[in-house]
Amino acid sequence: MKLTDQQIKEIAENLDCGMRCFYNKQTGKMKSVMDFDDCIDPDEYPWKEEMKEIDDNWSDYIEFEKMSSRDSYQLMVDFTEQVQNSQLRDRLINSLNNSKPFRNFKWQIDNSGEYRQIWFDFKDKRYIEWVKDQLEQPNRTEDNE
């Protein structure tokens, strides 16, 4: 299976947005649908046709996994460790070590000026690496069923 850089980037962005991403090994086409497990009272209707196609042809698809909460937390830790601004780094460390680390980290980043974009660039790069790592797994071959 060979995906273009643009396809990898699209998968990474969709995973980061909470979508489930599938690649059809036969056609080379991608499908992304809402992850209903992560939603409260989701409206499945807009995704019904896509999900039926995937379910009916399950063996033709490979699903890309999103980062677990543990992986996402580690991503925030890794970013925090490379922040040059010591005041911001201390605030990020505190946000990660207290309750509701995801919400508090996001608040700190959203109010960090230029570091907000640096965070998004860092996260995008790591999500692309995450997708590429999945592509390199031996069970991701063209004839995997």
Coordinates of C-alpha atoms in Angstrom, one line a residue, residues 16-140:
D16 CA -7.0 14.5 14.9
C17 CA -10.5 15.8 14.4
G18 CA -12.0 12.7 15.9
M19 CA -12.9 10.9 12.7
R20 CA -12.4 7.2 11.8
C21 CA -10.4 6.8 8.7
F22 CA -10.4 3.9 6.3
Y23 CA -8.4 3.0 3.2
N24 CA -9.8 0.7 0.5
K25 CA -7.1 -1.7 -0.5
Q26 CA -8.9 -2.5 -3.8
T27 CA -9.7 1.0 -5.0
G28 CA -7.1 3.1 -3.2
K29 CA -9.9 5.4 -2.0
M30 CA -10.2 6.8 1.5
K31 CA -13.3 7.2 3.6
S32 CA -13.6 9.2 6.8
V33 CA -16.6 9.0 9.1
M34 CA -17.5 10.3 12.5
D35 CA -16.4 8.2 15.5
F36 CA -19.7 7.6 17.1
D37 CA -18.1 6.1 20.2
D38 CA -16.7 9.6 21.0
C39 CA -20.0 11.5 20.6
I40 CA -22.9 12.1 22.9
D41 CA -26.1 11.4 21.0
P42 CA -24.5 11.5 17.5
D43 CA -26.6 11.9 14.3
E44 CA -25.5 8.9 12.3
Y45 CA -27.7 9.6 9.3
P46 CA -25.2 11.7 7.3
W47 CA -22.7 8.8 7.6
K48 CA -25.1 5.9 7.1
E49 CA -24.2 5.3 3.4
E50 CA -20.4 5.5 4.1
M51 CA -20.7 3.1 7.0
K52 CA -22.8 0.6 5.1
E53 CA -20.2 0.6 2.3
I54 CA -17.4 -0.1 4.8
D55 CA -19.4 -2.7 6.8
D56 CA -20.4 -4.5 3.6
N57 CA -16.8 -4.7 2.3
W58 CA -15.0 -4.8 5.6
S59 CA -12.2 -7.1 4.3
D60 CA -11.3 -4.5 1.6
Y61 CA -10.6 -1.8 4.2
I62 CA -7.8 -0.9 6.5
E63 CA -8.7 1.3 9.5
F64 CA -6.2 3.8 10.8
E65 CA -6.2 4.1 14.5
K66 CA -6.3 7.4 16.3
M67 CA -4.0 8.2 19.2
S68 CA -5.1 6.8 22.5
S69 CA -5.5 9.2 25.5
R70 CA -2.1 8.1 26.7
D71 CA -0.5 8.8 23.3
S72 CA -2.1 12.2 23.2
Y73 CA -1.0 13.0 26.7
Q74 CA 2.6 12.0 25.7
L75 CA 2.4 14.3 22.7
M76 CA 1.6 17.2 25.0
V77 CA 4.5 16.2 27.3
D78 CA 6.9 16.0 24.4
F79 CA 5.8 19.5 23.2
T80 CA 6.1 21.0 26.6
E81 CA 9.7 19.6 27.0
Q82 CA 10.8 21.5 23.9
V83 CA 9.2 24.9 24.7
Q84 CA 11.9 27.5 25.1
N85 CA 9.9 30.0 27.0
S86 CA 10.4 28.9 30.6
Q87 CA 7.2 30.7 31.9
L88 CA 5.0 29.0 29.4
R89 CA 6.8 25.7 29.9
D90 CA 6.1 25.9 33.7
R91 CA 2.4 26.7 33.0
L92 CA 2.1 23.7 30.6
I93 CA 3.8 21.4 33.1
N94 CA 1.4 22.5 35.8
S95 CA -1.6 22.0 33.5
L96 CA -0.4 18.5 32.7
N97 CA 0.2 17.6 36.4
N98 CA -3.2 18.7 37.6
S99 CA -6.7 17.5 37.1
K100 CA -8.2 17.9 33.6
P101 CA -4.8 18.1 31.8
F102 CA -6.2 18.1 28.3
R103 CA -8.6 21.0 28.9
N104 CA -6.0 23.0 30.9
F105 CA -3.2 22.4 28.4
K106 CA -5.5 23.6 25.6
W107 CA -6.4 26.7 27.6
Q108 CA -2.7 27.5 28.1
I109 CA -1.9 26.9 24.4
D110 CA -4.9 28.9 23.2
N111 CA -3.6 31.8 25.3
S112 CA 0.1 31.5 24.5
G113 CA 0.4 33.8 21.5
E114 CA 2.9 32.5 18.9
Y115 CA 3.2 29.2 20.7
R116 CA -0.4 28.3 19.7
Q117 CA 0.7 27.9 16.0
I118 CA 3.9 26.2 17.1
W119 CA 1.8 23.6 19.0
F120 CA -0.5 23.0 16.0
D121 CA 2.6 22.5 13.7
F122 CA 4.1 20.1 16.2
K123 CA 0.9 18.1 16.6
D124 CA 0.4 17.9 12.8
K125 CA 3.9 16.6 12.3
R126 CA 3.5 14.0 15.0
Y127 CA 0.1 12.9 13.7
I128 CA 1.6 12.4 10.2
E129 CA 4.4 10.3 11.8
W130 CA 1.7 8.4 13.7
V131 CA -0.1 7.5 10.3
K132 CA 3.3 6.6 8.7
D133 CA 4.1 4.3 11.6
Q134 CA 0.8 2.5 11.0
L135 CA 1.6 2.1 7.3
E136 CA 4.9 0.4 8.2
Q137 CA 3.3 -2.3 10.3
P138 CA 3.6 -5.7 8.7
N139 CA -0.1 -6.4 8.8
R140 CA -0.9 -3.4 6.6

